[in-house]
Short mmCIF file of N, CA and C in Angstrom, two decimals:
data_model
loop_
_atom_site.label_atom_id
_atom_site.label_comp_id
_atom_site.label_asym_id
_atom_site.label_seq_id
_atom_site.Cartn_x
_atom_site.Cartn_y
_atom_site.Cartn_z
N UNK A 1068 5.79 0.21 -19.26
CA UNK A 1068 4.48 0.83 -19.20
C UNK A 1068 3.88 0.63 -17.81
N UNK A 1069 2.78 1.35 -17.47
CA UNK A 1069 2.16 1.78 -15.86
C UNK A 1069 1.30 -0.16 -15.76
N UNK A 1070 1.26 -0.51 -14.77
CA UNK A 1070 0.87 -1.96 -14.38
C UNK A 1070 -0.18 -1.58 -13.41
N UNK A 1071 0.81 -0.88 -12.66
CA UNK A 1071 0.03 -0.68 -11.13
C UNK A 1071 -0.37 0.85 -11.30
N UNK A 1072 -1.52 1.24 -10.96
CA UNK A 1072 -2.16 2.82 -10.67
C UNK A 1072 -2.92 3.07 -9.48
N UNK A 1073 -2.02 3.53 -8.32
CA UNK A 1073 -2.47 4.05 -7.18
C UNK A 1073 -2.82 5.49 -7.29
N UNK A 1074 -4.39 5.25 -5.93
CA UNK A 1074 -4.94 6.75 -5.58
C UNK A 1074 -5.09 6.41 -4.46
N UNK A 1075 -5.76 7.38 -3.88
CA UNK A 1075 -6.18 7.85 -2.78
C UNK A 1075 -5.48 8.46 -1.46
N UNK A 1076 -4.29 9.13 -2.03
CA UNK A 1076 -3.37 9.73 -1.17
C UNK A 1076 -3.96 11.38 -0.98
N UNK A 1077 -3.36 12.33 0.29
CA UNK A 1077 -4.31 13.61 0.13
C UNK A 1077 -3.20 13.96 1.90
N UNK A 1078 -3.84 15.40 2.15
CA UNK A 1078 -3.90 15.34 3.28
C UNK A 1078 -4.70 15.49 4.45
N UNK A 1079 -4.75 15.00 5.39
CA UNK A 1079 -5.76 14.89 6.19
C UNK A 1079 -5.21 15.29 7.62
N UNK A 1080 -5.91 15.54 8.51
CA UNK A 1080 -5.48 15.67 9.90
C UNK A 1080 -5.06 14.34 10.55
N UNK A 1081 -4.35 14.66 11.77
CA UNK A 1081 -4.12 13.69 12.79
C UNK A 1081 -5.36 12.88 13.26
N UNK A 1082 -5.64 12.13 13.48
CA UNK A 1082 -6.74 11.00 13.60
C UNK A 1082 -8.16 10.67 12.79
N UNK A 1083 -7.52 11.05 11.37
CA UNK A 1083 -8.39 11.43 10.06
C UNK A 1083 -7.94 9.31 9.80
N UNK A 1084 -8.71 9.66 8.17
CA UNK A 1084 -8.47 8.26 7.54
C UNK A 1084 -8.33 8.41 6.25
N UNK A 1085 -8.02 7.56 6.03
CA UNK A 1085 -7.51 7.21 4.37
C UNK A 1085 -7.80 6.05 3.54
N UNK A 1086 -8.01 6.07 2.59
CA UNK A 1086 -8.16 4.47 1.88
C UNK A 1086 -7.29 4.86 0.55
N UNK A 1087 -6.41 4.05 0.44
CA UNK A 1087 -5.74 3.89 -0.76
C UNK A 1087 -5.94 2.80 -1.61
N UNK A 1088 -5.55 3.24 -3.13
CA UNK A 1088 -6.15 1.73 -3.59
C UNK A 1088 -4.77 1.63 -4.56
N UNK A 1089 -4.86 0.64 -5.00
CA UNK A 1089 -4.01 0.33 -6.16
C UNK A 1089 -4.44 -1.01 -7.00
N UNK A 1090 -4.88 -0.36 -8.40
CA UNK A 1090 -5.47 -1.70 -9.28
C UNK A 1090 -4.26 -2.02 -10.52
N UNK A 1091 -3.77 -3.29 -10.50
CA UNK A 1091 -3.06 -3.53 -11.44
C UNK A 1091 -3.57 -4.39 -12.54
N UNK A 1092 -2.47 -4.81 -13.72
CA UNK A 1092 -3.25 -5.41 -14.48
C UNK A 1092 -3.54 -6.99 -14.29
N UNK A 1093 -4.76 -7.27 -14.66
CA UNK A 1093 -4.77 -8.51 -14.39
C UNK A 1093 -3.86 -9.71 -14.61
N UNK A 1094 -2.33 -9.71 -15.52
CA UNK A 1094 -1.93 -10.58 -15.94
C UNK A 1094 -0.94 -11.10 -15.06
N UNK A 1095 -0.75 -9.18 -14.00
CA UNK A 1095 0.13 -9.71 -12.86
C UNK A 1095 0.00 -9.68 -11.55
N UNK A 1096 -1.70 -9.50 -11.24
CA UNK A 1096 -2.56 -9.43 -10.35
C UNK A 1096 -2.77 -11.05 -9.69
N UNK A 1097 -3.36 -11.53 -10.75
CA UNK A 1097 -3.89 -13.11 -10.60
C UNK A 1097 -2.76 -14.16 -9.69
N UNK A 1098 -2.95 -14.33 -9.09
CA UNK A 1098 -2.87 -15.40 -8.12
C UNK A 1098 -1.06 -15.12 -6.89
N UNK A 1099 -0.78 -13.28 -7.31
CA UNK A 1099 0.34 -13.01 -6.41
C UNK A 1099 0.13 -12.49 -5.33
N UNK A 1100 1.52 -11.99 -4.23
CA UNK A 1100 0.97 -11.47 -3.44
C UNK A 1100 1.10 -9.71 -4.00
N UNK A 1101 0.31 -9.57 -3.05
CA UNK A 1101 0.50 -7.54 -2.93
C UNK A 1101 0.81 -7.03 -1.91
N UNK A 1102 1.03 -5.93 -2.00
CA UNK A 1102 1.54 -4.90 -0.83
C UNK A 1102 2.03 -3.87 -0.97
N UNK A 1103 1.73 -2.56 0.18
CA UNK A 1103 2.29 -1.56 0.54
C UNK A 1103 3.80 -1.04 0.89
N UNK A 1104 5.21 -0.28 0.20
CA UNK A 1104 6.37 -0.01 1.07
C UNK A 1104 5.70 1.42 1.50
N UNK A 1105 6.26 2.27 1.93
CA UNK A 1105 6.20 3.71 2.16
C UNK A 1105 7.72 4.45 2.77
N UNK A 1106 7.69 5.25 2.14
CA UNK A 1106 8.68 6.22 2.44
C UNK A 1106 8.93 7.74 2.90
N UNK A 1107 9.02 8.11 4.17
CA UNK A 1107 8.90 9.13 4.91
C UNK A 1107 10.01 10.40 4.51
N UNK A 1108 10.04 11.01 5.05
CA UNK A 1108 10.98 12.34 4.90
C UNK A 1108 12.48 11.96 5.84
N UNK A 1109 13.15 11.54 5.35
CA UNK A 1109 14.54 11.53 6.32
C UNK A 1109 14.40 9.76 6.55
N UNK A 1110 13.54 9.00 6.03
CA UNK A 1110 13.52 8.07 6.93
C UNK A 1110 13.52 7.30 5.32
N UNK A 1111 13.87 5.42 6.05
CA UNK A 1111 14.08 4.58 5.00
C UNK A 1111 13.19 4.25 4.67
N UNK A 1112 12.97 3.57 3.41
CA UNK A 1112 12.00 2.47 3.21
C UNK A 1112 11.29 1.45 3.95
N UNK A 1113 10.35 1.22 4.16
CA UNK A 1113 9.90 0.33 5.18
C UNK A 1113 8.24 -0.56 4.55
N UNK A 1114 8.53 -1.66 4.96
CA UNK A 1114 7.19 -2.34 4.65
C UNK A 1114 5.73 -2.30 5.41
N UNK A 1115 4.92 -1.47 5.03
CA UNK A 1115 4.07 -0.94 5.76
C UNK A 1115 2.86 -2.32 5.85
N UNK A 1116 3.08 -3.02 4.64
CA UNK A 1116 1.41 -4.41 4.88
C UNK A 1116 1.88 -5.25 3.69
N UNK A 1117 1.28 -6.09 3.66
CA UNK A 1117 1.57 -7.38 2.45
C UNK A 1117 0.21 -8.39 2.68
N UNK A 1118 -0.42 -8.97 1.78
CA UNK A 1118 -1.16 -9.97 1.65
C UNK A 1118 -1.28 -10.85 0.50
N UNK A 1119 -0.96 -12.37 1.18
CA UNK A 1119 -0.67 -13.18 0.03
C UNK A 1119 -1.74 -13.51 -0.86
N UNK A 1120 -1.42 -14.51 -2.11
CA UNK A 1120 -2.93 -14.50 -3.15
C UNK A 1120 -4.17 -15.32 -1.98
N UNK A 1121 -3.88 -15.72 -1.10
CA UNK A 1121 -4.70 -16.70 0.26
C UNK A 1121 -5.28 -15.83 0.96
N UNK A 1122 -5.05 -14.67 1.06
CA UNK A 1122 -5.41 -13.34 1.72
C UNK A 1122 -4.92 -13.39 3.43
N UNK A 1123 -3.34 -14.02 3.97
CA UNK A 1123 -2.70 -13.66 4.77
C UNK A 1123 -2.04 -12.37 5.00
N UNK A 1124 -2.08 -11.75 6.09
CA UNK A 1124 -1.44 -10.36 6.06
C UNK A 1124 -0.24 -10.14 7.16
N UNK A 1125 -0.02 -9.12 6.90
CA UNK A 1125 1.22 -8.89 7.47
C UNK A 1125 1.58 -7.53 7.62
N UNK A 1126 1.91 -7.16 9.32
CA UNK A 1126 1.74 -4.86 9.42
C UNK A 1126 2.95 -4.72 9.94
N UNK A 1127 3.81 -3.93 9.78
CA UNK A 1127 4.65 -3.77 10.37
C UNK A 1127 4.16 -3.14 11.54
N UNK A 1128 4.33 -2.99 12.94
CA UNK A 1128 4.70 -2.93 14.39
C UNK A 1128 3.80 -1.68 13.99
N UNK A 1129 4.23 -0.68 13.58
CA UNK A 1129 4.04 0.42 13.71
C UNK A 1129 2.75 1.47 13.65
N UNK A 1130 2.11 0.19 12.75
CA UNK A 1130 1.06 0.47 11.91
C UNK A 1130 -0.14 -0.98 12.36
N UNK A 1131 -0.24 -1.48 13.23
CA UNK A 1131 -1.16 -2.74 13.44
C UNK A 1131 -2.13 -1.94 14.62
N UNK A 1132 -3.25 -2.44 13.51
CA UNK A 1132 -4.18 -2.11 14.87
C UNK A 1132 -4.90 -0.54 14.34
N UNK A 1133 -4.43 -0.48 13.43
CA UNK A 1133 -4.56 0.78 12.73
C UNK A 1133 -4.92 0.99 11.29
N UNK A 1134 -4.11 -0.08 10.05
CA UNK A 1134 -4.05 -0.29 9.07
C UNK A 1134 -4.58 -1.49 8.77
N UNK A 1135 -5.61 -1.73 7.64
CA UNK A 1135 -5.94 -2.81 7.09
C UNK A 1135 -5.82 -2.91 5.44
N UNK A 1136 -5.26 -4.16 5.37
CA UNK A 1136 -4.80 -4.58 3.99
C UNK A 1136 -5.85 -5.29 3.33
N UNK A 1137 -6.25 -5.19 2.08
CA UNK A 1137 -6.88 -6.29 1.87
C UNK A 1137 -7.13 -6.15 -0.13
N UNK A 1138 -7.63 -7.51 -0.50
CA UNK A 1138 -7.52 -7.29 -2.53
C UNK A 1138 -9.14 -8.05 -2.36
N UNK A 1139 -8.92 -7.17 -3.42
CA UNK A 1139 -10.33 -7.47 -4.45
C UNK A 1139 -10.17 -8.40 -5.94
N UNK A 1140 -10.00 -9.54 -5.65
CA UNK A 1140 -9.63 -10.47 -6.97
C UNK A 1140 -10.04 -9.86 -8.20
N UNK A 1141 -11.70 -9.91 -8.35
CA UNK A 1141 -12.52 -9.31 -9.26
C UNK A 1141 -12.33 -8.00 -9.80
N UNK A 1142 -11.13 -7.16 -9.02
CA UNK A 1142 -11.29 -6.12 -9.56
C UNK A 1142 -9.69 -5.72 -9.85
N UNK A 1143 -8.80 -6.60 -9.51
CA UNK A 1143 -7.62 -6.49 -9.67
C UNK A 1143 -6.66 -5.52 -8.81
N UNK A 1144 -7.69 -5.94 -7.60
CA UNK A 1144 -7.06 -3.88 -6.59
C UNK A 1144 -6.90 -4.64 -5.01
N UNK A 1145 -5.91 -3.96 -5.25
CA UNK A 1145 -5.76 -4.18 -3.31
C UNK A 1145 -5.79 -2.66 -2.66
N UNK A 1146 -5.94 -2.82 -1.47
CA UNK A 1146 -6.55 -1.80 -0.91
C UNK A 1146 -6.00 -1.82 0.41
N UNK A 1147 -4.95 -0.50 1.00
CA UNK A 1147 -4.63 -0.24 2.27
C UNK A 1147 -6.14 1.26 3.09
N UNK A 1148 -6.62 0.43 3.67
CA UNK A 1148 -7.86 1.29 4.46
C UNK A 1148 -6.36 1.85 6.27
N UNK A 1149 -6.32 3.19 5.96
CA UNK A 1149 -5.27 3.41 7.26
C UNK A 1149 -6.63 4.69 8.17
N UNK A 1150 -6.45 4.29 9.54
CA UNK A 1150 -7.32 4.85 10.43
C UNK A 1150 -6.71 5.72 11.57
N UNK A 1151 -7.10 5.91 11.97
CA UNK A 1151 -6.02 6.79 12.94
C UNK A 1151 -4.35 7.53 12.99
N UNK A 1152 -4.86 8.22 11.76
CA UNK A 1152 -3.17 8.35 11.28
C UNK A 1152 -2.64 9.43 12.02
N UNK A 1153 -1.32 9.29 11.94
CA UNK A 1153 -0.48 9.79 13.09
C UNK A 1153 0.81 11.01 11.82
N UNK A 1154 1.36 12.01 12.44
CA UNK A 1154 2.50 12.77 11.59
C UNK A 1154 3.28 12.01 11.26
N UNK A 1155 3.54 10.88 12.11
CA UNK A 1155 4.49 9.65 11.77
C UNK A 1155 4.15 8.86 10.16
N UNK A 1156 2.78 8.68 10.18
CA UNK A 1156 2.22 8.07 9.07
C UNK A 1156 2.45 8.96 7.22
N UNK A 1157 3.11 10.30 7.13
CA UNK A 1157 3.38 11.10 6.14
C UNK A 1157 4.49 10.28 5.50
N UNK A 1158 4.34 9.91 4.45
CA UNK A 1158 5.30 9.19 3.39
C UNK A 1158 4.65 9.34 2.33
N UNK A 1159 5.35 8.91 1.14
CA UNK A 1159 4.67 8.44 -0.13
C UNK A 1159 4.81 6.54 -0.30
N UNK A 1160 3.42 6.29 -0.54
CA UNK A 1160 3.46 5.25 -0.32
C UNK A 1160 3.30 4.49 -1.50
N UNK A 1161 4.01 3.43 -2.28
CA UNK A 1161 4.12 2.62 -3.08
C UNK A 1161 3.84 1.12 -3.36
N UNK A 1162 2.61 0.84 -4.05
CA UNK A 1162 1.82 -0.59 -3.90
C UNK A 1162 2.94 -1.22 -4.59
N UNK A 1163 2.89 -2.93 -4.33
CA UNK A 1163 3.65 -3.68 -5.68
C UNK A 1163 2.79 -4.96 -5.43
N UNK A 1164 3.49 -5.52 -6.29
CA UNK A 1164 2.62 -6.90 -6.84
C UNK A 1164 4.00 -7.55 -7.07
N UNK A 1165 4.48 -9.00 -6.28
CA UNK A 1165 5.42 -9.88 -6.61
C UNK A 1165 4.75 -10.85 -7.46
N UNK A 1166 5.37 -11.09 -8.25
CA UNK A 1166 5.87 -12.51 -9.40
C UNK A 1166 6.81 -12.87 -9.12
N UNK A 1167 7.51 -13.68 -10.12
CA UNK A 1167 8.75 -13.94 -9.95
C UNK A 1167 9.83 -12.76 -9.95
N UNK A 1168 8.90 -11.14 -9.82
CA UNK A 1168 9.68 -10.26 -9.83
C UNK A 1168 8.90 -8.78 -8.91
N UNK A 1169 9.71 -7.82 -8.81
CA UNK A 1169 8.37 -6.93 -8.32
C UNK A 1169 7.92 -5.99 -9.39
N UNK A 1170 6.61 -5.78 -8.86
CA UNK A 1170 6.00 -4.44 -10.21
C UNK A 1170 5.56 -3.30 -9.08
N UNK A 1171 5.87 -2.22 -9.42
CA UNK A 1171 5.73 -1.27 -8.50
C UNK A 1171 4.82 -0.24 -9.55
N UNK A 1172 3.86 0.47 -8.50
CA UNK A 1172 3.04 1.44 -8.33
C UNK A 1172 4.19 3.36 -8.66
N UNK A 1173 3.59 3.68 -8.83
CA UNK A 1173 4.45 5.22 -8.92
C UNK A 1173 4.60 5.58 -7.80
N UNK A 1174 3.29 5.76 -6.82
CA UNK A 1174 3.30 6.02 -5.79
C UNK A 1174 2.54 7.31 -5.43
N UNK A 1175 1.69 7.38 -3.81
CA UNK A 1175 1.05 8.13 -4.05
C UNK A 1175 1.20 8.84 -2.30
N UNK A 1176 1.13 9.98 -2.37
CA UNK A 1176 1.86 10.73 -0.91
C UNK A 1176 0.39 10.86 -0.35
N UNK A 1177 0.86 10.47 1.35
CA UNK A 1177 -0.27 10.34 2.40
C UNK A 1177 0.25 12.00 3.16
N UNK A 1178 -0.26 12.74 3.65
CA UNK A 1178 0.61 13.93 4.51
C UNK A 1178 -0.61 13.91 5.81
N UNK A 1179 -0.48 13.87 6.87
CA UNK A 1179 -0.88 13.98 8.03
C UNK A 1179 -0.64 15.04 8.88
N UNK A 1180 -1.33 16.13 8.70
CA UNK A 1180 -0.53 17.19 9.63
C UNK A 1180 -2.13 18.38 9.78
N UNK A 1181 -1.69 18.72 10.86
CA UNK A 1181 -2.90 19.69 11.56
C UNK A 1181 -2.77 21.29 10.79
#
């Protein structure tokens, strides 16, 4: 059954913004980490952000300086806020939540294009 339910995917122009969210359930929310993969057209999987239950983060290269990660305990949601997005930035992007295992999001497509 669905754990994780991401929104806020769409398309927007080149130096537009986005906020994505993803709220899971609380049983596997509470005290893990979360995070963003995303997956482009032709291109691999890649770890776009992560933040532990301490609220440490982590961007891949590509995306720093640009992307902010961050959870809402109280509400069971973490939240990628992306700013200045680039054609590069078009993937569908997939939240998860580690336990002793991962729980993944369906996933929700970002498209960046003029």
């Amino acid at each position: 059954q669905v754990q994780l339910v991401e929104s806020g995917g769409g398309l927007v122009q080149p130096g537009g913004s986005l906020r994505l969210s993803c709220a899971a359930s609380r049983t596997i929310f509470s005290g893990n980490a979360m995070g963003w993969y995303r997956q482009g057209p032709g291109k691999q999987r890649e770890l776009v952000a992560a933040i532990t239950s301490g609220g440490t983060t982590t961007y891949a290269d590509s995306v720093k300086g640009r992307f902010t990660i961050s959870r809402d305990n109280a509400k069971n949601t973490v939240y990628l806020q992306m700013n200045s997005l680039k054609p590069e930035d078009t993937a569908v992007y997939y939240c998860y939540v580690r336990t002793n295992r991962f729980y993944w999001g369906e996933g929700t497509l970002v498209t960046v294009s003029s």
